[in-house]
C-alpha cells in the first residue's frame, strides 16, 4: 500500500480558483512526502502462495531523494522509515554533519581543502538543514523561496508560483533554474549530482558568503547528461517515454 501526503499552508492553495502567482508568499509553497506500507503478517506457503493479514505497517517513506540512502545511518534507517516527517528534528545531526562530507576530503586528499576545514570546524551545515528540513527562506536566493515554516521535516517542497522553465537545466536551482530541484523534482533533474555538490559545499555560501567552495565541488557528478541518460522524455504527462527492453536495447 502506498500513500502520498501533502502539507499546505494555513491559507488555501489557490485564491479564487487560480494558482498562486507570488513566489514570495508562504501560501505559494506546499510540502509533499510519500509512504509505503505492508501488512504485519505475511505467510508464505510451500506452493508459493502468499497470505497477508493484520494491520498495515509503514515500512518506507520518501520526500527529498537520497536522504535515507545517504544521510541517515544504517542503524537508524528503519526508525526513520517508520516515522512521519513531523518529528524529523531528531535527525537534524545527520543533516548538519553529514558523513559523506567528511569522507570526500579523506577519499580525495588535497582536492577538498576548504570542505575539510569546514568539517573540522564542527560548524553545522545550516545550508543543508534549510534545503532539506525547512525549505529555503526568502532573501537567500533572489526570486526564490520554498520555506514551509520553522518545523523541521523532510518534505519535497514546491513553490507553485514559479512557472515551469522553458529551457530546463538538469541541475535545477544550483544551475540557475528556479523551477528545478530542490523546488519540487522533475523527472529529468539530476538529483544525485545536485545533492553531491551540495554536500561538497557548493551551497554553503548561502549562509556564509565568506566561504569559498572548492573548485572540485562544482565538478562532482554522477556522469549523467540528457544525451547519455538513455531516457526519452515527453513534453506532457507522464513525461517519461516508453521504456525499451534492456535485452534488445542495451545501455551504452
CSV table of C-alpha atoms in Angstrom, one decimal:
chain,number,residue,atom,x,y,z
A,1,UNK,CA,0.0,0.0,0.0
A,2,UNK,CA,1.3,3.4,-0.9
A,3,UNK,CA,0.1,6.9,0.3
A,4,UNK,CA,1.0,10.4,-0.5
A,5,UNK,CA,0.6,13.3,1.9
A,6,UNK,CA,0.7,17.0,1.2
A,7,UNK,CA,1.4,19.7,3.8
A,8,UNK,CA,-0.3,23.0,2.8
A,9,UNK,CA,0.0,26.5,4.4
A,10,UNK,CA,-2.8,27.8,6.6
A,11,UNK,CA,-4.3,29.6,3.7
A,12,UNK,CA,-5.8,27.9,0.7
A,13,UNK,CA,-3.6,26.5,-2.1
A,14,UNK,CA,-5.3,28.9,-4.6
A,15,UNK,CA,-7.1,32.2,-4.5
A,16,UNK,CA,-10.3,32.5,-6.5
A,17,UNK,CA,-9.6,29.2,-8.2
A,18,UNK,CA,-6.3,30.5,-9.6
A,19,UNK,CA,-2.8,29.1,-9.0
A,20,UNK,CA,-0.5,31.2,-6.7
A,21,UNK,CA,1.3,34.0,-8.5
A,22,UNK,CA,3.5,35.5,-5.8
A,23,UNK,CA,6.7,33.4,-5.4
A,24,UNK,CA,7.5,35.3,-2.1
A,25,UNK,CA,4.2,34.3,-0.4
A,26,UNK,CA,4.3,31.4,2.1
A,27,UNK,CA,0.9,30.3,0.8
A,28,UNK,CA,2.6,29.5,-2.6
A,29,UNK,CA,4.6,26.6,-1.1
A,30,UNK,CA,3.5,23.1,-0.5
A,31,UNK,CA,5.4,20.1,1.0
A,32,UNK,CA,4.9,16.5,-0.1
A,33,UNK,CA,6.0,13.1,1.0
A,34,UNK,CA,5.0,9.5,0.2
A,35,UNK,CA,4.9,6.3,2.2
A,36,UNK,CA,4.8,2.6,1.5
A,37,UNK,CA,3.2,0.1,3.9
A,38,UNK,CA,2.6,-3.6,4.2
A,39,UNK,CA,0.6,-6.0,6.3
A,40,UNK,CA,2.2,-7.0,9.6
A,41,UNK,CA,1.8,-10.7,9.0
A,42,UNK,CA,2.9,-12.4,5.8
A,43,UNK,CA,2.6,-16.2,5.4
A,44,UNK,CA,4.4,-17.9,2.5
A,45,UNK,CA,3.0,-21.3,1.7
A,46,UNK,CA,5.0,-24.3,0.3
A,47,UNK,CA,3.3,-23.9,-3.0
A,48,UNK,CA,4.3,-20.3,-3.4
A,49,UNK,CA,1.0,-18.9,-2.1
A,50,UNK,CA,1.3,-15.7,0.0
A,51,UNK,CA,-1.3,-14.7,2.6
A,52,UNK,CA,-1.2,-11.3,4.2
A,53,UNK,CA,-3.1,-10.2,7.3
A,54,UNK,CA,-3.0,-7.8,10.2
A,55,UNK,CA,-2.8,-4.0,10.3
A,56,UNK,CA,-0.8,-2.1,7.8
A,57,UNK,CA,2.7,-1.0,8.9
A,58,UNK,CA,4.6,1.8,7.3
A,59,UNK,CA,8.0,0.5,6.1
A,60,UNK,CA,9.3,3.3,3.9
A,61,UNK,CA,8.9,6.9,3.1
A,62,UNK,CA,10.3,9.4,0.7
A,63,UNK,CA,10.4,13.1,0.1
A,64,UNK,CA,13.8,14.6,-0.8
A,65,UNK,CA,15.8,11.9,-2.8
A,66,UNK,CA,18.7,10.1,-1.2
A,67,UNK,CA,18.1,11.3,2.4
A,68,UNK,CA,17.5,7.8,3.7
A,69,UNK,CA,20.2,6.3,1.4
A,70,UNK,CA,23.0,8.8,2.1
A,71,UNK,CA,22.3,10.9,5.2
A,72,UNK,CA,20.5,8.5,7.6
A,73,UNK,CA,23.0,6.0,9.1
A,74,UNK,CA,22.3,2.3,8.7
A,75,UNK,CA,21.2,1.7,12.3
A,76,UNK,CA,18.6,4.5,12.1
A,77,UNK,CA,17.1,3.7,8.7
A,78,UNK,CA,14.2,1.5,9.9
A,79,UNK,CA,13.3,4.1,12.6
A,80,UNK,CA,13.4,6.9,10.1
A,81,UNK,CA,11.3,5.0,7.6
A,82,UNK,CA,8.6,4.2,10.2
A,83,UNK,CA,8.0,7.8,11.2
A,84,UNK,CA,6.2,10.8,9.7
A,85,UNK,CA,8.2,13.9,8.9
A,86,UNK,CA,6.6,15.7,11.8
A,87,UNK,CA,9.3,14.7,14.2
A,88,UNK,CA,12.4,14.9,11.9
A,89,UNK,CA,14.2,17.3,14.2
A,90,UNK,CA,15.6,14.2,16.0
A,91,UNK,CA,17.6,13.5,12.8
A,92,UNK,CA,19.0,17.1,12.4
A,93,UNK,CA,22.5,16.0,13.4
A,94,UNK,CA,22.8,13.7,10.4
A,95,UNK,CA,21.9,16.6,8.1
A,96,UNK,CA,24.0,19.2,9.9
A,97,UNK,CA,27.1,16.9,10.0
A,98,UNK,CA,26.8,14.5,7.0
A,99,UNK,CA,29.2,11.6,7.0
A,100,UNK,CA,29.8,11.9,3.2
A,101,UNK,CA,31.1,15.5,3.6
A,102,UNK,CA,33.7,14.1,6.0
A,103,UNK,CA,34.6,11.3,3.6
A,104,UNK,CA,35.2,13.4,0.5
A,105,UNK,CA,38.4,15.0,1.7
A,106,UNK,CA,39.6,11.6,3.0
A,107,UNK,CA,38.9,9.8,-0.2
A,108,UNK,CA,40.4,12.6,-2.4
A,109,UNK,CA,43.3,14.1,-0.4
A,110,UNK,CA,44.1,17.7,-1.3
A,111,UNK,CA,41.0,18.0,-3.6
A,112,UNK,CA,38.6,19.4,-1.0
A,113,UNK,CA,40.8,21.5,1.4
A,114,UNK,CA,38.0,24.1,2.1
A,115,UNK,CA,35.5,21.4,2.8
A,116,UNK,CA,38.0,19.6,5.1
A,117,UNK,CA,38.4,22.8,7.1
A,118,UNK,CA,34.7,23.4,7.3
A,119,UNK,CA,34.2,19.8,8.6
A,120,UNK,CA,37.0,20.2,11.1
A,121,UNK,CA,35.4,23.4,12.4
A,122,UNK,CA,32.4,21.5,13.6
A,123,UNK,CA,30.0,24.1,12.2
A,124,UNK,CA,26.6,22.7,11.4
A,125,UNK,CA,25.6,22.6,7.8
A,126,UNK,CA,22.8,25.1,8.1
A,127,UNK,CA,22.6,25.2,4.3
A,128,UNK,CA,21.6,21.5,4.1
A,129,UNK,CA,19.3,21.9,7.1
A,130,UNK,CA,17.4,24.7,5.2
A,131,UNK,CA,17.3,22.8,1.9
A,132,UNK,CA,16.1,19.5,3.4
A,133,UNK,CA,14.3,20.3,6.7
A,134,UNK,CA,12.7,23.8,6.5
A,135,UNK,CA,12.9,25.0,2.9
A,136,UNK,CA,14.9,28.0,1.8
A,137,UNK,CA,13.7,31.3,3.3
A,138,UNK,CA,13.1,34.5,1.3
A,139,UNK,CA,16.2,36.6,0.8
A,140,UNK,CA,18.7,33.8,0.3
A,141,UNK,CA,18.3,33.2,-3.4
A,142,UNK,CA,16.9,36.2,-5.5
A,143,UNK,CA,13.4,35.5,-6.6
A,144,UNK,CA,13.1,32.2,-4.8
A,145,UNK,CA,11.9,30.6,-1.6
A,146,UNK,CA,10.2,27.3,-0.7
A,147,UNK,CA,10.0,27.8,3.1
A,148,UNK,CA,7.3,25.8,4.9
A,149,UNK,CA,8.0,27.1,8.4
A,150,UNK,CA,10.2,26.5,11.3
A,151,UNK,CA,9.3,22.9,12.0
A,152,UNK,CA,12.0,20.6,10.7
A,153,UNK,CA,10.6,17.9,8.4
A,154,UNK,CA,11.9,16.1,5.3
A,155,UNK,CA,9.5,17.3,2.7
A,156,UNK,CA,9.8,17.7,-1.1
A,157,UNK,CA,8.8,21.4,-1.3
A,158,UNK,CA,7.3,23.2,-4.3
A,159,UNK,CA,6.8,26.9,-4.9
A,160,UNK,CA,3.7,26.7,-7.1
A,161,UNK,CA,4.1,30.4,-8.1
A,162,UNK,CA,7.3,29.7,-10.0
A,163,UNK,CA,6.3,28.7,-13.6
A,164,UNK,CA,7.9,25.8,-15.5
A,165,UNK,CA,11.1,26.6,-17.2
A,166,UNK,CA,11.1,26.9,-21.0
A,167,UNK,CA,14.7,25.7,-21.0
A,168,UNK,CA,15.1,23.3,-18.1
A,169,UNK,CA,18.5,22.8,-16.5
A,170,UNK,CA,19.1,19.3,-15.1
A,171,UNK,CA,21.0,20.9,-12.2
A,172,UNK,CA,17.9,22.8,-11.1
A,173,UNK,CA,18.4,25.7,-8.7
A,174,UNK,CA,22.2,25.3,-8.5
A,175,UNK,CA,22.2,25.6,-12.3
A,176,UNK,CA,20.2,28.8,-12.2
A,177,UNK,CA,16.8,27.1,-13.0
A,178,UNK,CA,14.4,28.0,-10.2
A,179,UNK,CA,11.8,25.6,-11.5
A,180,UNK,CA,14.0,22.6,-10.7
A,181,UNK,CA,15.1,20.5,-7.7
A,182,UNK,CA,15.0,21.3,-4.8
A,183,UNK,CA,12.0,23.3,-5.9
A,184,UNK,CA,9.9,20.1,-6.5
A,185,UNK,CA,11.5,17.4,-8.5
A,186,UNK,CA,11.2,17.0,-12.3
A,187,UNK,CA,11.9,13.6,-13.8
A,188,UNK,CA,14.9,14.9,-15.7
A,189,UNK,CA,16.6,16.7,-12.7
A,190,UNK,CA,20.0,15.1,-11.9
A,191,UNK,CA,19.2,14.9,-8.2
A,192,UNK,CA,22.3,12.8,-7.4
A,193,UNK,CA,24.7,15.4,-8.8
A,194,UNK,CA,22.8,18.3,-7.2
A,195,UNK,CA,22.9,16.7,-3.8
A,196,UNK,CA,26.5,15.6,-4.1
A,197,UNK,CA,27.6,19.1,-5.0
A,198,UNK,CA,25.6,20.5,-2.1
A,199,UNK,CA,27.3,18.0,0.3
A,200,UNK,CA,30.6,19.0,-1.2
A,201,UNK,CA,30.0,22.6,-0.1
A,202,UNK,CA,28.7,24.4,-3.1
A,203,UNK,CA,25.6,25.7,-1.2
A,204,UNK,CA,27.4,26.7,2.0
A,205,UNK,CA,27.9,30.3,0.7
A,206,UNK,CA,24.2,30.7,1.0
A,207,UNK,CA,24.6,31.0,4.8
A,208,UNK,CA,28.3,32.1,4.9
A,209,UNK,CA,29.3,34.5,2.0
A,210,UNK,CA,32.9,34.3,3.1
A,211,UNK,CA,33.1,30.6,2.4
A,212,UNK,CA,34.7,29.7,-1.0
A,213,UNK,CA,33.7,26.2,-2.3
A,214,UNK,CA,36.5,24.0,-3.5
A,215,UNK,CA,36.8,24.0,-7.3
A,216,UNK,CA,36.0,20.3,-7.3
A,217,UNK,CA,32.6,20.9,-5.6
A,218,UNK,CA,31.2,22.2,-8.9
A,219,UNK,CA,32.7,19.3,-10.8
A,220,UNK,CA,31.2,16.4,-8.8
A,221,UNK,CA,28.8,14.5,-11.0
A,222,UNK,CA,27.2,11.1,-11.3
A,223,UNK,CA,28.0,11.2,-15.0
A,224,UNK,CA,24.5,11.6,-16.4
A,225,UNK,CA,23.6,14.1,-19.0
A,226,UNK,CA,20.4,14.3,-21.2
A,227,UNK,CA,22.4,12.8,-24.0
A,228,UNK,CA,23.7,9.7,-22.2
A,229,UNK,CA,21.0,9.0,-19.7
A,230,UNK,CA,19.2,6.6,-22.0
A,231,UNK,CA,15.9,8.1,-21.1
A,232,UNK,CA,13.4,9.6,-23.6
A,233,UNK,CA,11.4,12.4,-22.2
A,234,UNK,CA,8.0,13.7,-23.3
A,235,UNK,CA,6.7,17.2,-23.1
A,236,UNK,CA,3.5,16.2,-21.4
A,237,UNK,CA,2.4,13.8,-18.6
A,238,UNK,CA,3.7,11.2,-17.7
A,239,UNK,CA,6.9,12.9,-19.2
A,240,UNK,CA,8.8,9.6,-19.2
A,241,UNK,CA,8.8,7.9,-22.6
A,242,UNK,CA,8.1,4.3,-23.2
A,243,UNK,CA,10.9,2.2,-21.8
A,244,UNK,CA,13.0,0.0,-24.1
A,245,UNK,CA,13.8,-3.7,-23.4
A,246,UNK,CA,17.2,-4.0,-21.8
A,247,UNK,CA,17.8,-7.2,-23.8
A,248,UNK,CA,17.2,-5.6,-27.2
A,249,UNK,CA,18.4,-2.1,-26.3
A,250,UNK,CA,21.4,-2.5,-24.0
A,251,UNK,CA,22.7,0.6,-22.3
A,252,UNK,CA,25.7,2.3,-23.9
